[in-house]
């Protein structure tokens, strides 16, 4: 009996090993935690039942907190260690998308899809972030694979987990339901409908528990509905598979985006024209995802990250002599963008906090409440930072941040009122900010006699900035 792996399996194994290399490099070079990651870490430090209860009131279901809870309680809290679960899920998505592409189309489609996901700088980025996005992508692919291979019990279990991973998991879940409703035999549809009704009802109970208390904030004072989309949204979702904004020249960006949109459109047309029923599944996921991205938002790629491997599968499934050239071009673009991202990107709250600790004569002001969390995590100085709390709150504890996580936008009147209370009358002042930056702080300070002295940044992307003023 031969022990050699089939040719497809050997190539898929090699691609998976190659996918591990840039993810490991980025794991150790991306720098400090940022707010969202520390939000996860601080929640997971709490007693289990309290952590699950509080996570259930967040904008996403609590599955990621449940996964991270034993990890955080058993292992050290170094950045690379806390990010390892996401890395494992990100790497596991590579062979999974390869198997899915093979099942939906052919082995070549699976290998092309796996290569695109392995080299994707956007997927690499979120595969090294201690949040639920890698889990969301992995469970979307796993659920899709169980559905297409007709493993019903495994599919239902995976769908249940998927709905617990992210708010927008309802998008692929709805696509799975529609596709199954059209393809499953009539005698089995009753169970299909009932099971999905129960699972969506459970998700709906969580949604009501989490979102109904903050409907007013979402409508009137929320970054969720006020975020401005970037150029080309939602079509720019496609380009995110092969590049991260700012890592490539604009003409390369538009050329790549046009190439991907053209080939995806052709893949959709060809699949429908030739009646490839299996490929209607990723087409349905992509279609519903784009509609939600266009009409609901927010226009942030992380909420629609699950669409990237779906696009990779469709690109791999193209039946044209140009497929190899197209795949080669996109993979080269992805590798260059990944190299640029690895070279330039770093979160620098650790360096910013260390710099602040050296300014022993300066008061420290943090204008945006959520930035107090990463600053305090790394700060080792003796001064107590002055923090502008979210409107309607008086402290910046993790529980308060969770309860008011929609109230992050500061009106000009509220900002000026808080600055008048917090800013000292004289001396030195260090203003520490990170994206998104609060506009209007420097103007208020200069109007009240403060003189800008210097600005300090700590990495090529200026992820954290410190401005010093004197009076």
Short mmCIF file of C-alpha atoms in Angstrom, two decimals, residues 7 24 29 37 44 113 150 160-161 183 257 264 281 355 364 373 412 424:
data_model
loop_
_atom_site.label_atom_id
_atom_site.label_comp_id
_atom_site.label_asym_id
_atom_site.label_seq_id
_atom_site.Cartn_x
_atom_site.Cartn_y
_atom_site.Cartn_z
CA UNK A 7 -1.04 15.23 -5.67
CA UNK A 24 4.36 34.10 11.97
CA UNK A 29 6.22 42.40 14.25
CA UNK A 37 -7.69 43.26 21.43
CA UNK A 44 -11.57 37.14 29.33
CA UNK A 113 -8.25 29.73 -3.84
CA UNK A 150 -24.22 16.98 2.79
CA UNK A 160 -24.74 27.23 15.54
CA UNK A 161 -21.11 28.08 16.30
CA UNK A 183 -31.45 22.15 -3.57
CA UNK A 257 -9.80 46.02 -8.53
CA UNK A 264 -15.67 37.53 -10.63
CA UNK A 281 -23.67 28.87 -3.11
CA UNK A 355 7.55 57.98 26.11
CA UNK A 364 -1.21 63.48 30.32
CA UNK A 373 -7.43 51.14 27.87
CA UNK A 412 -17.74 69.96 19.94
CA UNK A 424 -4.64 72.19 34.11
#
